[in-house]
Coordinates of C-alpha atoms (C1' of nucleotides) in Angstrom, one line a residue:
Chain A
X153 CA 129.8 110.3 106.6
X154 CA 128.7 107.1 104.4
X155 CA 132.4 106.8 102.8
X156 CA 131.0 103.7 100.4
X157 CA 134.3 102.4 99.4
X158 CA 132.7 99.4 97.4
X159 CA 136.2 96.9 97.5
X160 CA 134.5 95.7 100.7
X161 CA 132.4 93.9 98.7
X162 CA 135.0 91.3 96.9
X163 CA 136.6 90.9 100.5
X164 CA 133.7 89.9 103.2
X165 CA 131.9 87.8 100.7
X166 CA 134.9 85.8 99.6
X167 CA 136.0 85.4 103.0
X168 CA 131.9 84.8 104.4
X169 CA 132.3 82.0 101.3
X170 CA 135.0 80.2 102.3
X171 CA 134.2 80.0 106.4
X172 CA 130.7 78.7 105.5
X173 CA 132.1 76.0 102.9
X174 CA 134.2 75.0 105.3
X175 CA 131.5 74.9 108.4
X176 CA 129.1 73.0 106.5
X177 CA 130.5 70.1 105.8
X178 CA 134.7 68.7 105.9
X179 CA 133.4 66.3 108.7
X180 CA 131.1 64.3 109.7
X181 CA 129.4 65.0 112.6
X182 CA 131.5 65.9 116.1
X183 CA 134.6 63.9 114.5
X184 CA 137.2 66.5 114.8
X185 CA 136.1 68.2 117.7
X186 CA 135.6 65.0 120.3
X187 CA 139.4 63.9 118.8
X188 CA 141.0 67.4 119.7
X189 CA 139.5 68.0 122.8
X190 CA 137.3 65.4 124.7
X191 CA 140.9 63.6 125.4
X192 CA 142.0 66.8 127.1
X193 CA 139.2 67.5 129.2
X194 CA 140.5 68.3 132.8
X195 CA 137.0 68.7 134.9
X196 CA 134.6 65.9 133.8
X197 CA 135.7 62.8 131.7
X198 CA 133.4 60.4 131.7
X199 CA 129.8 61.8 132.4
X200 CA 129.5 63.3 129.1
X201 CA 131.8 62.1 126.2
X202 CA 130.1 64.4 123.2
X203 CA 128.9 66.9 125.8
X204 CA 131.3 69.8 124.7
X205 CA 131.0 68.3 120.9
X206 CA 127.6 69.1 120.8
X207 CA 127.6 71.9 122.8
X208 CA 129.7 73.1 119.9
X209 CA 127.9 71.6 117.4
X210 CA 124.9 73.9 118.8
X211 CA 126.7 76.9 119.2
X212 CA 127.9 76.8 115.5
X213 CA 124.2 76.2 114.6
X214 CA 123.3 79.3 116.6
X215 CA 126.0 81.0 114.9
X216 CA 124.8 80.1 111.8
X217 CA 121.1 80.7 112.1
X218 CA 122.1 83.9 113.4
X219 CA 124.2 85.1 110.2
X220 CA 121.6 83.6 108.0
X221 CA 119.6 86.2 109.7
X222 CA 121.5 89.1 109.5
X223 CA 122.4 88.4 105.9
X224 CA 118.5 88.2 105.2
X225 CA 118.0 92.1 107.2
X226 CA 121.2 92.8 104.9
X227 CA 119.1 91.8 101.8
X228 CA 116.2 93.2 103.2
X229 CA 117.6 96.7 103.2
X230 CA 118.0 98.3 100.1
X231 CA 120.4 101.0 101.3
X232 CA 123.6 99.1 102.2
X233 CA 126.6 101.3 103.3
X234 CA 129.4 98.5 104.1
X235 CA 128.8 94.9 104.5
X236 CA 129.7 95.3 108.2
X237 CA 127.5 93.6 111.0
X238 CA 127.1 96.8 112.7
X239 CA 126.5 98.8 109.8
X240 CA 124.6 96.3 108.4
X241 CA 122.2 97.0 111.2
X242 CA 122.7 100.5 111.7
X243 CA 121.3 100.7 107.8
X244 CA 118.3 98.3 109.0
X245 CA 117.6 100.6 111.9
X246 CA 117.8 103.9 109.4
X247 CA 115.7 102.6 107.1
X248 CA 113.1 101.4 109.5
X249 CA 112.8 104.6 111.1
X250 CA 113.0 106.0 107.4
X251 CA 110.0 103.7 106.2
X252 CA 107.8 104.8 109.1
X253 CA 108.4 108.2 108.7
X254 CA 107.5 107.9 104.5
X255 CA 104.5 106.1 105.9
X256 CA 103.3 108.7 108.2
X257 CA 103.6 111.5 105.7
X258 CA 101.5 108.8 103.1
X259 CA 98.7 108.3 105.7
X260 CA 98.8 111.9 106.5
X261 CA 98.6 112.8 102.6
X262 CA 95.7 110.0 102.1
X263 CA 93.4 111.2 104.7
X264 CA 93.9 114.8 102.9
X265 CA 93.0 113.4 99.6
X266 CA 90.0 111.2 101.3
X267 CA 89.0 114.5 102.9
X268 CA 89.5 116.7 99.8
X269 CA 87.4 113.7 98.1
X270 CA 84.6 113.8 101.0
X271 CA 82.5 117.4 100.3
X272 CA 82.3 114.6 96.4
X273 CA 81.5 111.5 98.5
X274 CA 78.7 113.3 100.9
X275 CA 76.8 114.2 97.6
X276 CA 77.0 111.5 95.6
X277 CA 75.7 108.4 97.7
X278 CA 72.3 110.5 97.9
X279 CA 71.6 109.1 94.2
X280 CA 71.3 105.6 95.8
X281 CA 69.2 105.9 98.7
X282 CA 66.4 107.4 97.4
X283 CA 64.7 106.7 100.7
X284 CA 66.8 109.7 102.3
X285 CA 64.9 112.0 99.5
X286 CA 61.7 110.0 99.8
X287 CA 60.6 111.9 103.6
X288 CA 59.5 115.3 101.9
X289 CA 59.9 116.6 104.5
X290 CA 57.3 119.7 105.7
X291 CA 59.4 121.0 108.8
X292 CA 61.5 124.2 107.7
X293 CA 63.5 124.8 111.1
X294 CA 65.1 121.5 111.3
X295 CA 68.6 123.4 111.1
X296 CA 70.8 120.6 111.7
X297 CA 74.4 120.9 112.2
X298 CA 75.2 122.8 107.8
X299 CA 72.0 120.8 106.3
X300 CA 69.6 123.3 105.3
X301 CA 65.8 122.0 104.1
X302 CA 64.1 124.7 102.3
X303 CA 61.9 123.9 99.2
X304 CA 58.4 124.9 99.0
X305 CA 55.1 123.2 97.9
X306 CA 54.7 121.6 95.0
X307 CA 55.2 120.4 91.5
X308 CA 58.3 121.5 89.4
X309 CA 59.5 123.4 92.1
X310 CA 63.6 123.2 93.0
X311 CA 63.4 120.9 96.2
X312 CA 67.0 121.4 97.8
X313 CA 68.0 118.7 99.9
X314 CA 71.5 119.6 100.7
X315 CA 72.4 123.6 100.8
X316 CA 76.4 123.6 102.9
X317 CA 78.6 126.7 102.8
X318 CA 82.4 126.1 103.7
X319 CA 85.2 129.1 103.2
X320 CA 88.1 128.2 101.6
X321 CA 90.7 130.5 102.9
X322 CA 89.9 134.3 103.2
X323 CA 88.4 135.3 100.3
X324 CA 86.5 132.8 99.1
X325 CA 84.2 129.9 99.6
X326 CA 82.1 126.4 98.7
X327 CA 79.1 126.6 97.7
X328 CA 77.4 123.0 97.8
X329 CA 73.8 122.7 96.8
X330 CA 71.9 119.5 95.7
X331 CA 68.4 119.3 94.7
X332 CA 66.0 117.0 92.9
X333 CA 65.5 117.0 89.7
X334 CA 63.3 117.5 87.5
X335 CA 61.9 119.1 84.3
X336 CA 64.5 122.5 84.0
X337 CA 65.6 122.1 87.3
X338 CA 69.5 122.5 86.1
X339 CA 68.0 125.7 84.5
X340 CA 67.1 126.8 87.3
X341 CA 69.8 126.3 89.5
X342 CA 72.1 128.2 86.9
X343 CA 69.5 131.1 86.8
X344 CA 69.6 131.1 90.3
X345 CA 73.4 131.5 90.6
X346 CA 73.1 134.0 87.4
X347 CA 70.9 136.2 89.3
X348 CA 72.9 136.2 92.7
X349 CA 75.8 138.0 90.5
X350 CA 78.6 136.3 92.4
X351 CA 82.3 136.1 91.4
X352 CA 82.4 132.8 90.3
X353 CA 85.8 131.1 90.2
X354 CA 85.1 127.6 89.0
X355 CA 81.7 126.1 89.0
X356 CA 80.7 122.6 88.3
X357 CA 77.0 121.0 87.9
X358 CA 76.9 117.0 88.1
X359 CA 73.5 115.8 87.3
X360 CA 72.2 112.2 87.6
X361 CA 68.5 110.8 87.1
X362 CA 67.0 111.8 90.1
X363 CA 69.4 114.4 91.2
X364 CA 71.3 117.5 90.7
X365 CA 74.3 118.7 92.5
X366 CA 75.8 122.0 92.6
X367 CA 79.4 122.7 93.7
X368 CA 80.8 126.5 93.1
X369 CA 83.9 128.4 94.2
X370 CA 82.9 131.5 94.8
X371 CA 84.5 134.9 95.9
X372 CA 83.0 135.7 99.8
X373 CA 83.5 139.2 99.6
X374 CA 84.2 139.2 103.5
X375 CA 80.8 136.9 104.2
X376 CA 80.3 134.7 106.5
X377 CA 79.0 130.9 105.8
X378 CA 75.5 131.5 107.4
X379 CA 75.0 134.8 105.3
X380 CA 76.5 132.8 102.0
X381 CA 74.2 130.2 102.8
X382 CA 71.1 132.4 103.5
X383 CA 71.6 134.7 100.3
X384 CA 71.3 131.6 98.4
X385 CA 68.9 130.0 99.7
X386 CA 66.9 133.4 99.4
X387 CA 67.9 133.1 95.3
X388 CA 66.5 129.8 95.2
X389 CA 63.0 130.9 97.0
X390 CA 63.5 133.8 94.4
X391 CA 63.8 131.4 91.3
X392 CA 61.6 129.3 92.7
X393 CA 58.2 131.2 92.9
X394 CA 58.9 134.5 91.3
X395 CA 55.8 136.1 92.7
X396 CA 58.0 136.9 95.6
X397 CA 56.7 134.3 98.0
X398 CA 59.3 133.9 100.4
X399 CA 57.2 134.1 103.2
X400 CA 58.6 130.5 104.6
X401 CA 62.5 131.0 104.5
X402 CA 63.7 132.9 107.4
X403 CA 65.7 135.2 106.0
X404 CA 68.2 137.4 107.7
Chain B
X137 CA 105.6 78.9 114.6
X138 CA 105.9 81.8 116.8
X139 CA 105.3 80.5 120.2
X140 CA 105.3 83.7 121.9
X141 CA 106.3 82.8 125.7
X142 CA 106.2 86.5 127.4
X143 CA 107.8 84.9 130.3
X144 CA 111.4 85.7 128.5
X145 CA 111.5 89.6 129.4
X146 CA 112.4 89.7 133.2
X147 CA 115.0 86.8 132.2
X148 CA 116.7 88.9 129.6
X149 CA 116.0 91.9 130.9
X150 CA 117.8 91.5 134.1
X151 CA 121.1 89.9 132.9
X152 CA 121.3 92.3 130.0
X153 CA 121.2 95.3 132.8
X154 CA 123.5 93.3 135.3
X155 CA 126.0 92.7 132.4
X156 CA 126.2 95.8 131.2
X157 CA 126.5 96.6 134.8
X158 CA 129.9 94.8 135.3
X159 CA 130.7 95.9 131.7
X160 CA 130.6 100.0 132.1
X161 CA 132.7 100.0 134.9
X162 CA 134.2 98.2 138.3
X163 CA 137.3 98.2 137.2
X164 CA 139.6 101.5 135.7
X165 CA 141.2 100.2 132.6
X166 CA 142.9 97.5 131.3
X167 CA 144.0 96.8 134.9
X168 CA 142.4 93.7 135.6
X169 CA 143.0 92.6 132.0
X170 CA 147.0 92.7 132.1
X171 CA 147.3 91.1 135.8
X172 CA 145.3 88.5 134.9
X173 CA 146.4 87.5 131.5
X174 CA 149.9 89.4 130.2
X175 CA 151.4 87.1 133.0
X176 CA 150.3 84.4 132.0
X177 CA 150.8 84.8 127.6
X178 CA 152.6 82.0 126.4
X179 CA 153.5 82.8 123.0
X180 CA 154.7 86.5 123.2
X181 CA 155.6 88.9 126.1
X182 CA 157.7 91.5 125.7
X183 CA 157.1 92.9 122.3
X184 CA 153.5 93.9 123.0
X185 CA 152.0 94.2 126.8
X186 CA 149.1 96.0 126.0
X187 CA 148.2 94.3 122.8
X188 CA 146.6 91.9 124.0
X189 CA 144.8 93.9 126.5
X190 CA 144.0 96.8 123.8
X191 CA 142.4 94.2 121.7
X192 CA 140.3 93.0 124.1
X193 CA 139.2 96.3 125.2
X194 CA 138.6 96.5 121.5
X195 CA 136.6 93.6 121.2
X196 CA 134.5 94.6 124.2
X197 CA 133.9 97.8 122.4
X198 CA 132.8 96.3 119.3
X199 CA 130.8 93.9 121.3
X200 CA 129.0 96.7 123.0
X201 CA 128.4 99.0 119.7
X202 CA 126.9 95.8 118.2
X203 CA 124.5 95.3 121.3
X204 CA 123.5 98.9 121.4
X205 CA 122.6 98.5 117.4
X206 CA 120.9 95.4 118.3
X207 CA 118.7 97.2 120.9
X208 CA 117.9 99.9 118.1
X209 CA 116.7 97.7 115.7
X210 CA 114.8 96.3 118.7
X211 CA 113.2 100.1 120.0
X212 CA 112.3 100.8 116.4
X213 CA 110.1 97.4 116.1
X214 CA 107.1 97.6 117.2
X215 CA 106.2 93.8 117.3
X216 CA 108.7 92.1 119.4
X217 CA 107.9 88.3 120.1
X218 CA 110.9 87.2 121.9
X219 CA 113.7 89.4 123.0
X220 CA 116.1 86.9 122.1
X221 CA 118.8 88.0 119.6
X222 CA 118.0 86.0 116.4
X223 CA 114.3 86.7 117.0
X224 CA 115.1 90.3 117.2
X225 CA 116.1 90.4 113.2
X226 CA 113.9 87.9 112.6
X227 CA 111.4 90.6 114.0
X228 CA 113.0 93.3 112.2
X229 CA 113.2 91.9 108.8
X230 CA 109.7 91.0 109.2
X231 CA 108.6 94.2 109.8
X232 CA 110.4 95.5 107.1
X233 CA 108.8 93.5 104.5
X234 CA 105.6 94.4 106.3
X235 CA 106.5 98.1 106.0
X236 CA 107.4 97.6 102.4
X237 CA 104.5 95.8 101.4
X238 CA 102.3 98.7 102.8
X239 CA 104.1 101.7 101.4
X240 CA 103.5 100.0 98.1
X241 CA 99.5 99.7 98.9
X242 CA 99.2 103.1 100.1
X243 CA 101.5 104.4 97.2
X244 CA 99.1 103.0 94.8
X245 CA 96.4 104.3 96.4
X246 CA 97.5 107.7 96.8
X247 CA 98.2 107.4 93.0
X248 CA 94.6 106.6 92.8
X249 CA 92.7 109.5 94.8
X250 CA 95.6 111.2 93.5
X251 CA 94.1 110.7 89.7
X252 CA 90.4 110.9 91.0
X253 CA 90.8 114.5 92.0
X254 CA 93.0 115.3 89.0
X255 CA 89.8 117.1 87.1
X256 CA 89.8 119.2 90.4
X257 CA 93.2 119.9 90.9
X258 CA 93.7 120.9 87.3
X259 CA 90.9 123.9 88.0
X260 CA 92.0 124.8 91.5
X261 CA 95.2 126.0 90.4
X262 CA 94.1 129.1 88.2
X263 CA 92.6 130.5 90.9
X264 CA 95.7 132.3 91.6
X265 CA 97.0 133.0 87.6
X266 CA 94.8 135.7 86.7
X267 CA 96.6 136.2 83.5
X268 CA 95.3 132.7 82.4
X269 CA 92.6 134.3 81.0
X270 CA 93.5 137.4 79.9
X271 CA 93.8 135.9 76.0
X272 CA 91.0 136.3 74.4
X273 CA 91.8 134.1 71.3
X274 CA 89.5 135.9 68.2
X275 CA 90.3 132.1 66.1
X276 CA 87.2 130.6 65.4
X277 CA 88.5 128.3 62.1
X278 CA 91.1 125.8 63.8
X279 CA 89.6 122.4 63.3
X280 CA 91.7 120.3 64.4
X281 CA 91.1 116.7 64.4
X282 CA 87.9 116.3 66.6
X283 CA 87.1 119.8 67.4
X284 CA 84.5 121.8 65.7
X285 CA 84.5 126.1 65.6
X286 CA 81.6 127.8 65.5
X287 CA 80.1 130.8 67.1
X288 CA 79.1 133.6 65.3
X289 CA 80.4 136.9 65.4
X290 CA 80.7 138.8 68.6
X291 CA 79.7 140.3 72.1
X292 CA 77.4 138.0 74.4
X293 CA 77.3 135.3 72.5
X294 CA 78.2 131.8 72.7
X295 CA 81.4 130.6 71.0
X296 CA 82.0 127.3 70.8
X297 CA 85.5 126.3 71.1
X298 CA 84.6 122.6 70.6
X299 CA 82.3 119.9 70.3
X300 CA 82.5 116.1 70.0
X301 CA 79.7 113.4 70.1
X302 CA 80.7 110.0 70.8
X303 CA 78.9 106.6 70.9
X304 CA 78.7 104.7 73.7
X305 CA 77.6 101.5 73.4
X306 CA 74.3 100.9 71.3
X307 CA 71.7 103.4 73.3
X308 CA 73.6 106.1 74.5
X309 CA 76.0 109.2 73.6
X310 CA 78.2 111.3 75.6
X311 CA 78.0 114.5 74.6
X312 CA 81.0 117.3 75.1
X313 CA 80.8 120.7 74.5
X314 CA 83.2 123.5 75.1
X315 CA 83.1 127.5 75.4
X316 CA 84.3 130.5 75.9
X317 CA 82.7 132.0 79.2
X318 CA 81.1 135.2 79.3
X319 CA 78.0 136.2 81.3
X320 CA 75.5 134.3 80.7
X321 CA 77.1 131.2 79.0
X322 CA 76.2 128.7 81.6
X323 CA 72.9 129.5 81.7
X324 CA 72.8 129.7 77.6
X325 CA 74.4 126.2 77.6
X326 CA 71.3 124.9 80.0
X327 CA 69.0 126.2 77.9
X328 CA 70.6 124.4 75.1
X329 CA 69.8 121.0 76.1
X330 CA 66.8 122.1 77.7
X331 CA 65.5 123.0 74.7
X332 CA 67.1 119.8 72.8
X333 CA 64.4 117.7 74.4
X334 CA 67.1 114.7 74.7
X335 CA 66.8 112.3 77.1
X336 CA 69.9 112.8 79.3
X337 CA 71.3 110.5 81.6
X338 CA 73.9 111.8 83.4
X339 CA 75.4 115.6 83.0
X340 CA 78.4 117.4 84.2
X341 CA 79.2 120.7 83.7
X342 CA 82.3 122.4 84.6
X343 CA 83.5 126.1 84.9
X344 CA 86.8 127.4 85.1
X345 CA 87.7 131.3 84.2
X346 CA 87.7 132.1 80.5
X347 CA 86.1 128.5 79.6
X348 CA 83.2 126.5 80.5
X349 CA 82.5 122.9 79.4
X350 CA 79.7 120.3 79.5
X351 CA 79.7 117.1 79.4
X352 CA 76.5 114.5 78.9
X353 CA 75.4 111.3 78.9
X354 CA 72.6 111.4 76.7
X355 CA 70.4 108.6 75.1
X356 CA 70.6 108.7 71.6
X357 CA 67.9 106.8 69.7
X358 CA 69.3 105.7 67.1
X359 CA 71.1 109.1 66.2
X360 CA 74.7 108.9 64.5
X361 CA 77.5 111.3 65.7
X362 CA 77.3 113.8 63.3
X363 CA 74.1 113.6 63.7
X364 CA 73.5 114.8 67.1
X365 CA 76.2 117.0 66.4
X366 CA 74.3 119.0 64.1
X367 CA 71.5 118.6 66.0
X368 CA 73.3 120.2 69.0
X369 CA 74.8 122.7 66.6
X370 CA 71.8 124.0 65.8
X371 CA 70.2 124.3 69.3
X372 CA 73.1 126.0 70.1
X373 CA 72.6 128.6 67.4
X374 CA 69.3 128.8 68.0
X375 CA 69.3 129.9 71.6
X376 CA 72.9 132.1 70.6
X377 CA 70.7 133.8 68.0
X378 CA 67.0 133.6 68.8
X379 CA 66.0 135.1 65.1
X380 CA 66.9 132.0 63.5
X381 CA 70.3 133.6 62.0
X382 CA 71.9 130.4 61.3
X383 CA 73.9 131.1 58.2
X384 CA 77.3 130.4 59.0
X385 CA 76.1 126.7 60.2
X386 CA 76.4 123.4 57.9
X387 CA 73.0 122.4 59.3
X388 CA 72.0 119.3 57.3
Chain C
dT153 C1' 153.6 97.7 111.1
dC154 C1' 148.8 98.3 113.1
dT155 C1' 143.8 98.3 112.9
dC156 C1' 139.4 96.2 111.8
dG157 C1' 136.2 92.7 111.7
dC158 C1' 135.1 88.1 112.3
dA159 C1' 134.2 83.0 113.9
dC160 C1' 135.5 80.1 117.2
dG161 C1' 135.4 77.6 121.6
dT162 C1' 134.3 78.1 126.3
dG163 C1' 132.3 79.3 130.8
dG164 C1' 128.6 81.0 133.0
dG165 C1' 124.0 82.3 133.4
dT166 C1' 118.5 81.2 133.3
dC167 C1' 114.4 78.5 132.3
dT168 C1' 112.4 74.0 131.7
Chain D
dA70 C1' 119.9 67.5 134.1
dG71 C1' 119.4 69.0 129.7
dA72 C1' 118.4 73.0 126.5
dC73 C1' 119.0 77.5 125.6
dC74 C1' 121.4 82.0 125.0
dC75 C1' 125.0 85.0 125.7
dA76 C1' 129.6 87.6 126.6
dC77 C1' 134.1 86.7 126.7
dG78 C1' 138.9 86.2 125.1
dT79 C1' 141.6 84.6 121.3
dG80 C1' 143.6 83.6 116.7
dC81 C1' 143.2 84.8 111.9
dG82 C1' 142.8 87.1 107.6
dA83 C1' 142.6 91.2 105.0
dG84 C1' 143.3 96.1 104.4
dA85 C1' 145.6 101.0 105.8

DNA sequence: TCTCGCACGTGGGTCT
DNA sequence: AGACCCACGTGCGAGA
């Protein structure tokens, strides 16, 4: 369709040259006009002498502005077929309807990366509010919406404050866990995921004073979040107080 | 500048429709044109009727592909102050510039999350390429410029593919250490700095099929690079070979 | 030759 | 009334 001949080019902007040097100046003001054709006025004569002269005057100006315009869209679009006024604004209207459509698809590809970035972002602020870690918390059913709390009593124990379980198409899944840290507790989380004797895909352990993460792709041989996130949890009581005290995780 | 009346609409609105109206239609073609005008052609009469005529049917064509362009523009604007012509590309180039200016903000920060989840999206991929990790490379003397071999001989034990220490700042070291994965290594690489007794500020370990890495941020009293190097070295041998079989280590 | 595209002046609208 | 904006018909210049 766009045949792009390119020899436009020499023509309209010789000849757009020419009409504005001569529009802009060559006379004063209403000189020419109010000579050629105030005289030959046949309605009204003497109520307005420069009347049509400035009326012409002003609808050059609009003229003008309105080119000025159009040749600022022209520059505006980086696209140009032909230096025609309708194509002009046909390319305009294109690549308006191009630009929104590139900046859909961006929006659309940033909130994917922001999401893809968010299972990061929800473990990482923990490591500044240490008031959310402060509450050791005694209740064990608090169940909220994928938070589990489980952690038992005491000293260098592996206090989880975050366990979340998310599949990742059929076959496998996220496993998230953050805990606090302490003396061996990475050791610990990697014995505990030793002993569950998952598949493993890719694993990755971020540890900062005061707190340990845990993300792991995992194969879910055909299980469900809730058991994922209960067989875990059960390795971790298991790791945790290896005399089998597991009295306080309800386990499936 | 922009004054922003609102009261323009219903002005432009109607005479746009009632023009248009007249325009499409009202008469057949060309019929009112030629009785009103041919007749009256001063110049010449016979050669061409219909020229004149033709070209102003022409012209009213042109006039009305233009308009419909000019709407267009207008439909694909969103932020229309005045419907007035100029205002309409002064509207659209705007916007355009607007547009622009935003695709270039939300390209550079798409290149941004885009390089934040590069570490992820360099593991994800060999989910699916199994064969990735079918080499099992028996090399253990390629030293290249940075990267250390050792690991002793063979079955369950840890071989190091490569390990750098590097100062940063006055106080602390990042620590990076690389392996082949077998069953076992991650928790083998825990131990490790467990046993190192170094105070570690921040810790990241990472786990892909075939390979598993970790990376530290340890404080480093004083110690130069090859120093903790050896240092690390040597915990890694100890906890590979537990009997203290640390001959094929420069230990200094 | 004819077609295409344009600027021009003008009349005719509407809103202050 | 002015100011404003617009469509119209027309002449003109450049390309097929």
């Amino acid at each position: 369709m766009d045949d792009m001949k390119g020899e436009y080019d020499l023509y309209w902007e010789t000849k757009r040259f020419l009409e504005s040097e001569e529009l802009e100046s060559m006379w004063g003001i209403e000189q020419a006009i109010s000579g050629s054709y105030a005289s030959s006025s046949s309605s009204v004569d003497v109520v307005a002498p420069s009347s049509a002269a400035k009326n012409i005057m002003v609808e050059r100006d609009r003229r003008r502005k309105l080119n000025e315009r159009l040749y600022a869209l022209r520059s505006a679009v980086p696209n140009i077929t032909k230096l025609d006024k309708a194509s002009t604004m046909m390319d305009a209207i294109n690549y308006i309807q191009e630009l929104q459509e590139q900046e859909r698809r961006m929006q659309e590809e940033i909130s994917k990366l922001e999401s893809e970035k968010t299972s990061i972002r929800d473990v990482v602020p923990i490591i500044e509010r240490d008031d959310l870690l402060v509450p050791q918390r005694k209740k064990r059913t608090t169940q909220s919406s994928s938070s589990l709390a489980l952690g038992s009593s005491g000293s260098s124990s592996l206090e989880v404050t975050q366990l979340r379980v998310s599949k990742v198409g059929e076959r496998a899944s996220i496993v998230e866990i953050t805990c606090n840290k302490r003396r061996g507790s990475m050791v610990k989380l990697c014995e505990v995921f030793h002993s569950l004797n998952l598949k493993i895909i890719t694993a990755n352990i971020t540890c900062v004073p005061g707190s340990i993460s845990h993300i792991l792709l995992v194969e879910s041989e055909g299980m469900e979040n809730a058991q994922m996130r209960e067989k875990v949890a059960a390795a971790v009581a298991e790791v945790d107080a290896p005399r089998s005290l597991m009295s306080n995780i309800s386990l499936q």
